[in-house]
């Protein structure tokens, strides 16, 4: 025969185990998304900077003989490639922000585990974690895709049609 204290301890332990399992699943989804995003973003950054350097190299060899319209077009090409590189850098900053938020959430979970507080329902905890992770992201299209990945859905294409984006990032 078990006492009510033992039953409460078992319930609390099962609640903690469920919380750690949910955290692990959320972390796996996020890390899968982050790994793919970091690889793609790194390649984009490399392509953008290499492309800008190539255009600048072409321009340098023809400065004396280039007509103004061609020079302007090449300048805009360099600017676009550098903007793309900056966007890639911002994507990598999003990865770092999510990882830092995960570090903080895990530390909070460890602390909760040691204190044994009353536990809210697991769906409330998952919603709170997902919201905190999404709030640490400043790029709206990135946030939308990341939230889908956290929910176990397909995050969709990296670059939605222009009408689907919420933040216009025009640099001039």
Coordinates of N, CA and C in Angstrom, one line a residue, residues 23 27 30-31 34 91-109 129 131-137 142 146:
X23 N 10.9 18.7 -23.9 CA 12.0 19.6 -24.2 C 12.9 19.0 -25.2
X27 N 13.7 20.4 -28.8 CA 15.1 20.7 -29.1 C 15.6 19.9 -30.4
X30 N 14.1 21.8 -33.4 CA 14.8 23.0 -33.6 C 16.2 22.8 -34.1
X31 N 16.9 21.9 -33.6 CA 18.3 21.7 -34.0 C 18.3 21.2 -35.5
X34 N 17.8 24.3 -37.4 CA 18.9 25.2 -37.3 C 20.1 24.7 -38.1
X91 N 20.7 35.8 -40.7 CA 20.2 34.5 -40.5 C 21.1 33.7 -39.5
X92 N 22.4 33.9 -39.6 CA 23.3 33.2 -38.7 C 23.1 33.8 -37.2
X93 N 22.8 35.1 -37.2 CA 22.5 35.7 -35.8 C 21.3 35.1 -35.3
X94 N 20.3 34.7 -36.1 CA 19.1 34.1 -35.6 C 19.4 32.7 -35.0
X95 N 20.3 32.0 -35.7 CA 20.7 30.7 -35.1 C 21.3 30.8 -33.8
X96 N 22.2 31.8 -33.6 CA 22.9 32.0 -32.3 C 21.8 32.4 -31.3
X97 N 20.9 33.2 -31.6 CA 19.8 33.7 -30.7 C 19.0 32.5 -30.2
X98 N 18.6 31.6 -31.1 CA 17.8 30.5 -30.7 C 18.6 29.6 -29.8
X99 N 19.9 29.3 -30.1 CA 20.7 28.5 -29.3 C 20.9 29.1 -27.9
X100 N 21.0 30.4 -27.8 CA 21.2 31.0 -26.5 C 19.9 30.9 -25.7
X101 N 18.7 31.0 -26.4 CA 17.4 30.8 -25.7 C 17.3 29.4 -25.2
X102 N 17.7 28.4 -26.0 CA 17.6 27.0 -25.6 C 18.5 26.8 -24.3
X103 N 19.7 27.4 -24.3 CA 20.6 27.3 -23.2 C 19.9 27.8 -21.9
X104 N 19.2 29.0 -22.0 CA 18.5 29.5 -20.9 C 17.3 28.7 -20.5
X105 N 16.5 28.2 -21.4 CA 15.4 27.3 -21.1 C 15.8 26.0 -20.4
X106 N 16.9 25.5 -20.9 CA 17.4 24.2 -20.3 C 17.9 24.5 -18.8
X107 N 18.5 25.6 -18.6 CA 18.9 26.0 -17.2 C 17.7 26.2 -16.3
X108 N 16.6 26.8 -16.9 CA 15.4 26.9 -16.1 C 14.8 25.6 -15.8
X109 N 14.8 24.7 -16.7 CA 14.3 23.3 -16.5 C 15.1 22.5 -15.5
X129 N 7.5 27.6 -24.1 CA 8.8 27.4 -24.7 C 8.8 27.8 -26.2
X131 N 6.9 29.9 -27.7 CA 6.7 31.3 -27.8 C 8.0 32.0 -27.5
X132 N 8.7 31.6 -26.4 CA 10.0 32.2 -26.1 C 11.0 32.0 -27.2
X133 N 11.1 30.9 -27.8 CA 12.0 30.6 -28.9 C 11.7 31.5 -30.1
X134 N 10.4 31.6 -30.4 CA 10.0 32.4 -31.6 C 10.3 33.9 -31.3
X135 N 10.1 34.3 -30.1 CA 10.3 35.7 -29.8 C 11.7 36.2 -29.9
X136 N 12.7 35.2 -29.8 CA 14.1 35.6 -29.9 C 14.5 35.9 -31.3
X137 N 13.6 35.7 -32.3 CA 13.9 35.8 -33.7 C 13.4 37.1 -34.2
X142 N 11.8 34.1 -41.2 CA 12.5 33.1 -40.4 C 11.7 32.6 -39.2
X146 N 10.5 28.8 -38.6 CA 11.0 28.2 -37.3 C 9.8 27.7 -36.5

